[in-house]
């Protein structure tokens, strides 16, 4: 009887170990609020899911949902933590008002930056062990406190100012012009330029421009085909980045804990590799879209360096003032924006990017 009891205890312990261990095979729901033409879907979400399924020999598979079928823009975090989905591809942080206060940092204006540069800098920001506030790193402050795991996407190409009819030549040309802003940080930049910001997602911009609700917008030129904007945008100012939009490939903690250590390593490695591949595609499509616009629609792309001295100075000052305004407004809400901006500035300069005049001096104070 004693021997039988001991065997029963051992068997029960073994079963407990088996059922508590991470599963070897699983199917997860991966969801995007964006349409298939978007580069974060066709050139990121799908290639990522394909790569994981192949490299895991089918132990990890995905049921895929597109264009907000399961989770809408700005609802990705709720969907992850509620278990409605296990993977958000992407989680669009700027649309989660107040929940990711530091993640807009890549939207600060810069010069000479590319998608791969920003992608590498942002992933390094996520990996950084530098404490920003209350002993927390950027990742701990923005990500792990939300009950999720996350990786950088391939950053969009540089955001540019584009208009449908009005040509912006001198500082006064911005006055009162309604331009679409995709985030709070873009709103600051447009206010500094003197225009009237109109906040809306990219998916609403085509209709708004067609109806004349907005005259133009701030968006990556390589993102025009995602929203058919090449049909309405005609004039763009380039060679100044109104930031790069970054967000996250994100998974719930519950899903992450279902993976074995080997599967977690595969996931991490694949996420980093696909992000950089995606970044290259964002960057290479800029010239493709520009060339098609010039050839088919008479589009014009004017370098900031070819504008009048007054106009160049006006944009330069607005870019620098945007850093100051974002930092001070975010700090006023209790978040470590200065430390974050300073760390990101160091990372993006190490990649070869340049800050607007006066920003380095401001950050050094």
GROMACS .gro file of C-alpha atoms in nm:
model
  365
    1UNK     CA    1   0.000   0.000   0.000
    2UNK     CA    2   0.281   0.240   0.089
    3UNK     CA    3   0.462   0.153  -0.234
    4UNK     CA    4   0.140   0.209  -0.430
    5UNK     CA    5   0.085   0.547  -0.260
    6UNK     CA    6   0.438   0.656  -0.342
    7UNK     CA    7   0.389   0.557  -0.706
    8UNK     CA    8   0.064   0.752  -0.717
    9UNK     CA    9   0.233   1.062  -0.574
   10UNK     CA   10   0.517   1.031  -0.826
   11UNK     CA   11   0.273   0.990  -1.114
   12UNK     CA   12   0.070   1.291  -0.998
   13UNK     CA   13   0.386   1.502  -0.974
   14UNK     CA   14   0.488   1.394  -1.323
   15UNK     CA   15   0.148   1.485  -1.467
   16UNK     CA   16   0.166   1.823  -1.295
   17UNK     CA   17   0.503   1.886  -1.453
   18UNK     CA   18   0.377   1.789  -1.795
   19UNK     CA   19   0.070   2.010  -1.780
   20UNK     CA   20   0.259   2.312  -1.645
   21UNK     CA   21   0.539   2.288  -1.901
   22UNK     CA   22   0.528   2.508  -2.211
   23UNK     CA   23   0.353   2.343  -2.504
   24UNK     CA   24   0.560   2.228  -2.799
   25UNK     CA   25   0.298   2.308  -3.062
   26UNK     CA   26   0.037   2.581  -3.070
   27UNK     CA   27  -0.180   2.789  -3.299
   28UNK     CA   28  -0.209   3.160  -3.226
   29UNK     CA   29  -0.434   3.438  -3.351
   30UNK     CA   30  -0.232   3.712  -3.519
   31UNK     CA   31  -0.419   4.029  -3.608
   32UNK     CA   32  -0.366   4.361  -3.784
   33UNK     CA   33  -0.591   4.662  -3.811
   34UNK     CA   34  -0.422   4.753  -4.140
   35UNK     CA   35  -0.501   4.638  -4.493
   36UNK     CA   36  -0.288   4.395  -4.690
   37UNK     CA   37  -0.131   4.668  -4.913
   38UNK     CA   38   0.033   4.826  -4.608
   39UNK     CA   39   0.403   4.748  -4.571
   40UNK     CA   40   0.349   4.648  -4.208
   41UNK     CA   41   0.122   4.371  -4.334
   42UNK     CA   42   0.244   4.237  -4.667
   43UNK     CA   43   0.611   4.305  -4.587
   44UNK     CA   44   0.612   4.240  -4.213
   45UNK     CA   45   0.321   4.051  -4.057
   46UNK     CA   46   0.288   3.786  -4.326
   47UNK     CA   47   0.663   3.729  -4.381
   48UNK     CA   48   0.710   3.708  -4.004
   49UNK     CA   49   0.431   3.454  -3.960
   50UNK     CA   50   0.555   3.254  -4.261
   51UNK     CA   51   0.911   3.249  -4.125
   52UNK     CA   52   0.803   3.134  -3.778
   53UNK     CA   53   0.581   2.859  -3.916
   54UNK     CA   54   0.860   2.733  -4.140
   55UNK     CA   55   1.144   2.754  -3.888
   56UNK     CA   56   0.938   2.589  -3.614
   57UNK     CA   57   0.851   2.301  -3.850
   58UNK     CA   58   0.485   2.378  -3.801
   59UNK     CA   59   0.494   2.363  -3.423
   60UNK     CA   60   0.384   2.728  -3.421
   61UNK     CA   61   0.105   2.824  -3.661
   62UNK     CA   62  -0.116   3.130  -3.698
   63UNK     CA   63  -0.474   3.214  -3.778
   64UNK     CA   64  -0.449   3.551  -3.949
   65UNK     CA   65  -0.694   3.842  -3.941
   66UNK     CA   66  -0.659   4.156  -4.152
   67UNK     CA   67  -0.793   4.512  -4.183
   68UNK     CA   68  -0.950   4.529  -3.837
   69UNK     CA   69  -1.152   4.210  -3.877
   70UNK     CA   70  -1.081   4.119  -3.516
   71UNK     CA   71  -0.911   4.420  -3.353
   72UNK     CA   72  -0.937   4.783  -3.461
   73UNK     CA   73  -0.676   5.059  -3.460
   74UNK     CA   74  -0.603   5.160  -3.102
   75UNK     CA   75  -0.767   4.847  -2.958
   76UNK     CA   76  -0.472   4.614  -2.995
   77UNK     CA   77  -0.359   4.629  -2.631
   78UNK     CA   78  -0.708   4.549  -2.501
   79UNK     CA   79  -0.734   4.262  -2.748
   80UNK     CA   80  -0.401   4.119  -2.634
   81UNK     CA   81  -0.464   4.141  -2.261
   82UNK     CA   82  -0.822   4.009  -2.292
   83UNK     CA   83  -0.706   3.709  -2.494
   84UNK     CA   84  -0.905   3.799  -2.804
   85UNK     CA   85  -0.577   3.783  -2.995
   86UNK     CA   86  -0.231   3.661  -2.902
   87UNK     CA   87  -0.023   3.863  -3.150
   88UNK     CA   88  -0.075   4.224  -3.263
   89UNK     CA   89   0.104   4.292  -3.590
   90UNK     CA   90   0.130   4.577  -3.533
   91UNK     CA   91   0.028   4.731  -3.204
   92UNK     CA   92  -0.006   5.097  -3.308
   93UNK     CA   93   0.115   5.267  -2.992
   94UNK     CA   94   0.039   5.632  -3.085
   95UNK     CA   95  -0.333   5.549  -3.118
   96UNK     CA   96  -0.347   5.423  -2.757
   97UNK     CA   97  -0.393   5.766  -2.604
   98UNK     CA   98  -0.181   5.815  -2.294
   99UNK     CA   99  -0.075   5.450  -2.263
  100UNK     CA  100   0.259   5.464  -2.446
  101UNK     CA  101   0.374   5.820  -2.370
  102UNK     CA  102   0.737   5.772  -2.473
  103UNK     CA  103   0.693   5.563  -2.787
  104UNK     CA  104   0.643   5.868  -3.009
  105UNK     CA  105   1.010   5.954  -2.964
  106UNK     CA  106   1.102   5.836  -3.316
  107UNK     CA  107   0.858   6.091  -3.457
  108UNK     CA  108   1.083   6.377  -3.344
  109UNK     CA  109   1.221   6.560  -3.650
  110UNK     CA  110   1.566   6.465  -3.776
  111UNK     CA  111   1.786   6.503  -4.083
  112UNK     CA  112   1.951   6.233  -4.290
  113UNK     CA  113   1.771   5.942  -4.124
  114UNK     CA  114   1.651   5.628  -4.302
  115UNK     CA  115   1.418   5.346  -4.208
  116UNK     CA  116   1.698   5.097  -4.123
  117UNK     CA  117   1.876   5.358  -3.911
  118UNK     CA  118   1.565   5.431  -3.707
  119UNK     CA  119   1.474   5.062  -3.677
  120UNK     CA  120   1.815   4.978  -3.534
  121UNK     CA  121   1.808   5.278  -3.300
  122UNK     CA  122   1.458   5.198  -3.173
  123UNK     CA  123   1.539   4.832  -3.108
  124UNK     CA  124   1.849   4.946  -2.918
  125UNK     CA  125   1.624   5.176  -2.717
  126UNK     CA  126   1.407   4.876  -2.630
  127UNK     CA  127   1.716   4.673  -2.538
  128UNK     CA  128   1.881   4.951  -2.336
  129UNK     CA  129   1.948   4.890  -1.967
  130UNK     CA  130   1.971   5.263  -1.894
  131UNK     CA  131   1.728   5.363  -1.622
  132UNK     CA  132   1.496   5.650  -1.714
  133UNK     CA  133   1.277   5.690  -1.406
  134UNK     CA  134   1.212   5.504  -1.080
  135UNK     CA  135   1.472   5.245  -1.177
  136UNK     CA  136   1.285   5.155  -1.496
  137UNK     CA  137   1.431   5.123  -1.844
  138UNK     CA  138   1.242   5.230  -2.156
  139UNK     CA  139   1.120   4.873  -2.208
  140UNK     CA  140   1.006   4.837  -1.849
  141UNK     CA  141   0.831   5.174  -1.855
  142UNK     CA  142   0.655   5.134  -2.190
  143UNK     CA  143   0.618   4.760  -2.248
  144UNK     CA  144   0.653   4.508  -1.965
  145UNK     CA  145   0.429   4.714  -1.736
  146UNK     CA  146   0.144   4.650  -1.986
  147UNK     CA  147   0.156   4.270  -1.964
  148UNK     CA  148   0.304   4.226  -2.311
  149UNK     CA  149   0.630   4.152  -2.491
  150UNK     CA  150   0.725   4.366  -2.790
  151UNK     CA  151   0.979   4.424  -3.067
  152UNK     CA  152   1.042   4.711  -3.305
  153UNK     CA  153   0.875   4.707  -3.644
  154UNK     CA  154   1.058   4.820  -3.953
  155UNK     CA  155   1.030   5.197  -3.911
  156UNK     CA  156   0.845   5.384  -4.181
  157UNK     CA  157   1.041   5.601  -4.418
  158UNK     CA  158   1.077   5.966  -4.319
  159UNK     CA  159   0.750   6.153  -4.286
  160UNK     CA  160   0.719   6.441  -4.531
  161UNK     CA  161   0.485   6.737  -4.573
  162UNK     CA  162   0.273   6.686  -4.884
  163UNK     CA  163  -0.013   6.891  -5.029
  164UNK     CA  164  -0.279   6.841  -5.296
  165UNK     CA  165  -0.294   7.188  -5.456
  166UNK     CA  166  -0.123   7.449  -5.245
  167UNK     CA  167   0.251   7.490  -5.297
  168UNK     CA  168   0.431   7.576  -4.974
  169UNK     CA  169   0.711   7.816  -5.066
  170UNK     CA  170   0.733   8.071  -4.786
  171UNK     CA  171   0.659   8.063  -4.410
  172UNK     CA  172   0.330   8.246  -4.454
  173UNK     CA  173   0.202   7.974  -4.686
  174UNK     CA  174   0.148   7.746  -4.386
  175UNK     CA  175  -0.087   7.990  -4.212
  176UNK     CA  176  -0.417   7.819  -4.133
  177UNK     CA  177  -0.369   7.543  -4.392
  178UNK     CA  178  -0.545   7.225  -4.271
  179UNK     CA  179  -0.294   6.940  -4.272
  180UNK     CA  180  -0.350   6.587  -4.143
  181UNK     CA  181  -0.153   6.485  -3.834
  182UNK     CA  182  -0.126   6.120  -3.738
  183UNK     CA  183  -0.010   6.168  -3.380
  184UNK     CA  184   0.025   6.421  -3.100
  185UNK     CA  185   0.384   6.483  -3.199
  186UNK     CA  186   0.291   6.563  -3.559
  187UNK     CA  187   0.031   6.802  -3.422
  188UNK     CA  188   0.305   6.989  -3.236
  189UNK     CA  189   0.519   7.019  -3.549
  190UNK     CA  190   0.230   7.146  -3.761
  191UNK     CA  191   0.135   7.399  -3.494
  192UNK     CA  192   0.494   7.526  -3.489
  193UNK     CA  193   0.481   7.565  -3.868
  194UNK     CA  194   0.160   7.769  -3.840
  195UNK     CA  195  -0.082   7.528  -4.009
  196UNK     CA  196  -0.405   7.387  -3.867
  197UNK     CA  197  -0.354   7.023  -3.762
  198UNK     CA  198  -0.638   6.779  -3.831
  199UNK     CA  199  -0.585   6.452  -3.646
  200UNK     CA  200  -0.699   6.138  -3.829
  201UNK     CA  201  -0.567   5.792  -3.920
  202UNK     CA  202  -0.403   5.748  -4.258
  203UNK     CA  203  -0.698   5.545  -4.382
  204UNK     CA  204  -0.922   5.855  -4.365
  205UNK     CA  205  -0.679   6.090  -4.542
  206UNK     CA  206  -0.775   6.011  -4.903
  207UNK     CA  207  -1.140   6.096  -4.855
  208UNK     CA  208  -1.057   6.405  -4.650
  209UNK     CA  209  -0.816   6.531  -4.917
  210UNK     CA  210  -1.061   6.452  -5.198
  211UNK     CA  211  -1.333   6.655  -5.026
  212UNK     CA  212  -1.100   6.940  -4.940
  213UNK     CA  213  -1.133   6.884  -4.565
  214UNK     CA  214  -0.755   6.879  -4.556
  215UNK     CA  215  -0.512   7.037  -4.802
  216UNK     CA  216  -0.237   6.789  -4.729
  217UNK     CA  217  -0.076   6.577  -4.465
  218UNK     CA  218   0.233   6.453  -4.288
  219UNK     CA  219   0.306   6.093  -4.388
  220UNK     CA  220   0.576   5.872  -4.538
  221UNK     CA  221   0.579   5.896  -4.918
  222UNK     CA  222   0.634   5.521  -4.936
  223UNK     CA  223   0.302   5.481  -4.752
  224UNK     CA  224   0.099   5.661  -5.021
  225UNK     CA  225  -0.003   5.341  -5.203
  226UNK     CA  226  -0.145   5.197  -4.879
  227UNK     CA  227  -0.411   5.469  -4.883
  228UNK     CA  228  -0.425   5.565  -5.256
  229UNK     CA  229  -0.275   5.903  -5.169
  230UNK     CA  230  -0.070   5.918  -5.490
  231UNK     CA  231  -0.398   6.004  -5.657
  232UNK     CA  232  -0.434   6.331  -5.467
  233UNK     CA  233  -0.094   6.444  -5.338
  234UNK     CA  234   0.107   6.661  -5.580
  235UNK     CA  235   0.364   6.871  -5.388
  236UNK     CA  236   0.607   6.751  -5.120
  237UNK     CA  237   0.893   6.896  -4.916
  238UNK     CA  238   1.166   6.635  -4.867
  239UNK     CA  239   1.510   6.593  -4.708
  240UNK     CA  240   1.372   6.681  -4.368
  241UNK     CA  241   1.219   6.402  -4.163
  242UNK     CA  242   0.906   6.489  -3.971
  243UNK     CA  243   1.003   6.182  -3.776
  244UNK     CA  244   0.960   5.814  -3.855
  245UNK     CA  245   0.661   5.620  -3.730
  246UNK     CA  246   0.758   5.324  -3.514
  247UNK     CA  247   0.540   5.079  -3.327
  248UNK     CA  248   0.549   4.723  -3.208
  249UNK     CA  249   0.509   4.361  -3.294
  250UNK     CA  250   0.350   4.263  -2.965
  251UNK     CA  251   0.237   3.945  -2.791
  252UNK     CA  252   0.055   3.884  -2.465
  253UNK     CA  253   0.254   3.757  -2.169
  254UNK     CA  254   0.018   3.458  -2.159
  255UNK     CA  255   0.111   3.362  -2.514
  256UNK     CA  256   0.483   3.418  -2.455
  257UNK     CA  257   0.478   3.187  -2.155
  258UNK     CA  258   0.331   2.908  -2.366
  259UNK     CA  259   0.645   2.896  -2.578
  260UNK     CA  260   0.947   2.685  -2.496
  261UNK     CA  261   1.280   2.857  -2.443
  262UNK     CA  262   1.389   2.743  -2.789
  263UNK     CA  263   1.071   2.882  -2.946
  264UNK     CA  264   1.117   3.213  -2.764
  265UNK     CA  265   1.470   3.243  -2.903
  266UNK     CA  266   1.340   3.170  -3.253
  267UNK     CA  267   1.067   3.433  -3.212
  268UNK     CA  268   1.309   3.699  -3.089
  269UNK     CA  269   1.561   3.631  -3.366
  270UNK     CA  270   1.295   3.631  -3.638
  271UNK     CA  271   1.129   3.949  -3.511
  272UNK     CA  272   1.458   4.139  -3.526
  273UNK     CA  273   1.549   4.007  -3.871
  274UNK     CA  274   1.209   4.074  -4.029
  275UNK     CA  275   1.204   4.427  -3.886
  276UNK     CA  276   1.527   4.515  -4.068
  277UNK     CA  277   1.409   4.352  -4.392
  278UNK     CA  278   1.086   4.547  -4.361
  279UNK     CA  279   1.281   4.870  -4.303
  280UNK     CA  280   1.473   4.819  -4.627
  281UNK     CA  281   1.144   4.784  -4.814
  282UNK     CA  282   1.006   5.103  -4.660
  283UNK     CA  283   1.314   5.288  -4.776
  284UNK     CA  284   1.339   5.141  -5.126
  285UNK     CA  285   0.975   5.217  -5.203
  286UNK     CA  286   1.025   5.591  -5.153
  287UNK     CA  287   1.199   5.636  -5.489
  288UNK     CA  288   0.953   5.402  -5.662
  289UNK     CA  289   0.655   5.607  -5.547
  290UNK     CA  290   0.826   5.938  -5.627
  291UNK     CA  291   0.919   5.829  -5.977
  292UNK     CA  292   0.566   5.707  -6.051
  293UNK     CA  293   0.416   6.027  -5.913
  294UNK     CA  294   0.642   6.248  -6.126
  295UNK     CA  295   0.579   6.042  -6.438
  296UNK     CA  296   0.206   5.979  -6.408
  297UNK     CA  297   0.067   6.264  -6.199
  298UNK     CA  298   0.306   6.556  -6.234
  299UNK     CA  299   0.411   6.536  -5.871
  300UNK     CA  300   0.692   6.753  -5.739
  301UNK     CA  301   0.939   6.680  -5.461
  302UNK     CA  302   1.138   6.982  -5.345
  303UNK     CA  303   1.436   6.948  -5.112
  304UNK     CA  304   1.434   7.170  -4.806
  305UNK     CA  305   1.779   7.278  -4.921
  306UNK     CA  306   1.626   7.426  -5.238
  307UNK     CA  307   1.369   7.638  -5.055
  308UNK     CA  308   1.422   8.004  -4.975
  309UNK     CA  309   1.646   8.078  -4.674
  310UNK     CA  310   1.344   8.210  -4.485
  311UNK     CA  311   1.142   7.894  -4.549
  312UNK     CA  312   1.429   7.664  -4.458
  313UNK     CA  313   1.493   7.855  -4.137
  314UNK     CA  314   1.120   7.843  -4.055
  315UNK     CA  315   1.108   7.464  -4.089
  316UNK     CA  316   1.438   7.419  -3.904
  317UNK     CA  317   1.310   7.623  -3.611
  318UNK     CA  318   0.978   7.438  -3.602
  319UNK     CA  319   1.167   7.107  -3.597
  320UNK     CA  320   1.384   7.215  -3.303
  321UNK     CA  321   1.089   7.366  -3.117
  322UNK     CA  322   0.901   7.037  -3.160
  323UNK     CA  323   1.165   6.855  -2.956
  324UNK     CA  324   1.137   7.113  -2.679
  325UNK     CA  325   0.757   7.117  -2.677
  326UNK     CA  326   0.719   6.738  -2.677
  327UNK     CA  327   0.971   6.694  -2.398
  328UNK     CA  328   0.823   6.964  -2.177
  329UNK     CA  329   0.460   6.859  -2.232
  330UNK     CA  330   0.539   6.494  -2.167
  331UNK     CA  331   0.750   6.576  -1.861
  332UNK     CA  332   0.461   6.785  -1.727
  333UNK     CA  333   0.250   6.468  -1.737
  334UNK     CA  334   0.504   6.291  -1.520
  335UNK     CA  335   0.693   6.091  -1.783
  336UNK     CA  336   1.073   6.084  -1.840
  337UNK     CA  337   1.067   6.244  -2.184
  338UNK     CA  338   1.396   6.430  -2.153
  339UNK     CA  339   1.590   6.117  -2.058
  340UNK     CA  340   1.418   5.925  -2.335
  341UNK     CA  341   1.483   6.192  -2.597
  342UNK     CA  342   1.845   6.222  -2.491
  343UNK     CA  343   1.900   5.846  -2.516
  344UNK     CA  344   1.726   5.825  -2.853
  345UNK     CA  345   1.925   6.124  -2.980
  346UNK     CA  346   2.248   5.945  -2.889
  347UNK     CA  347   2.133   5.626  -3.060
  348UNK     CA  348   2.016   5.792  -3.381
  349UNK     CA  349   2.330   6.006  -3.406
  350UNK     CA  350   2.538   5.690  -3.366
  351UNK     CA  351   2.352   5.560  -3.671
  352UNK     CA  352   2.447   5.873  -3.868
  353UNK     CA  353   2.135   6.085  -3.820
  354UNK     CA  354   2.147   6.457  -3.741
  355UNK     CA  355   1.944   6.663  -3.495
  356UNK     CA  356   1.788   7.002  -3.571
  357UNK     CA  357   2.009   7.297  -3.474
  358UNK     CA  358   1.995   7.370  -3.103
  359UNK     CA  359   1.851   7.034  -2.992
  360UNK     CA  360   2.181   6.888  -2.871
  361UNK     CA  361   2.246   7.201  -2.663
  362UNK     CA  362   1.895   7.184  -2.517
  363UNK     CA  363   1.934   6.819  -2.421
  364UNK     CA  364   2.270   6.888  -2.257
  365UNK     CA  365   2.125   7.138  -2.009
   0.00000   0.00000   0.00000
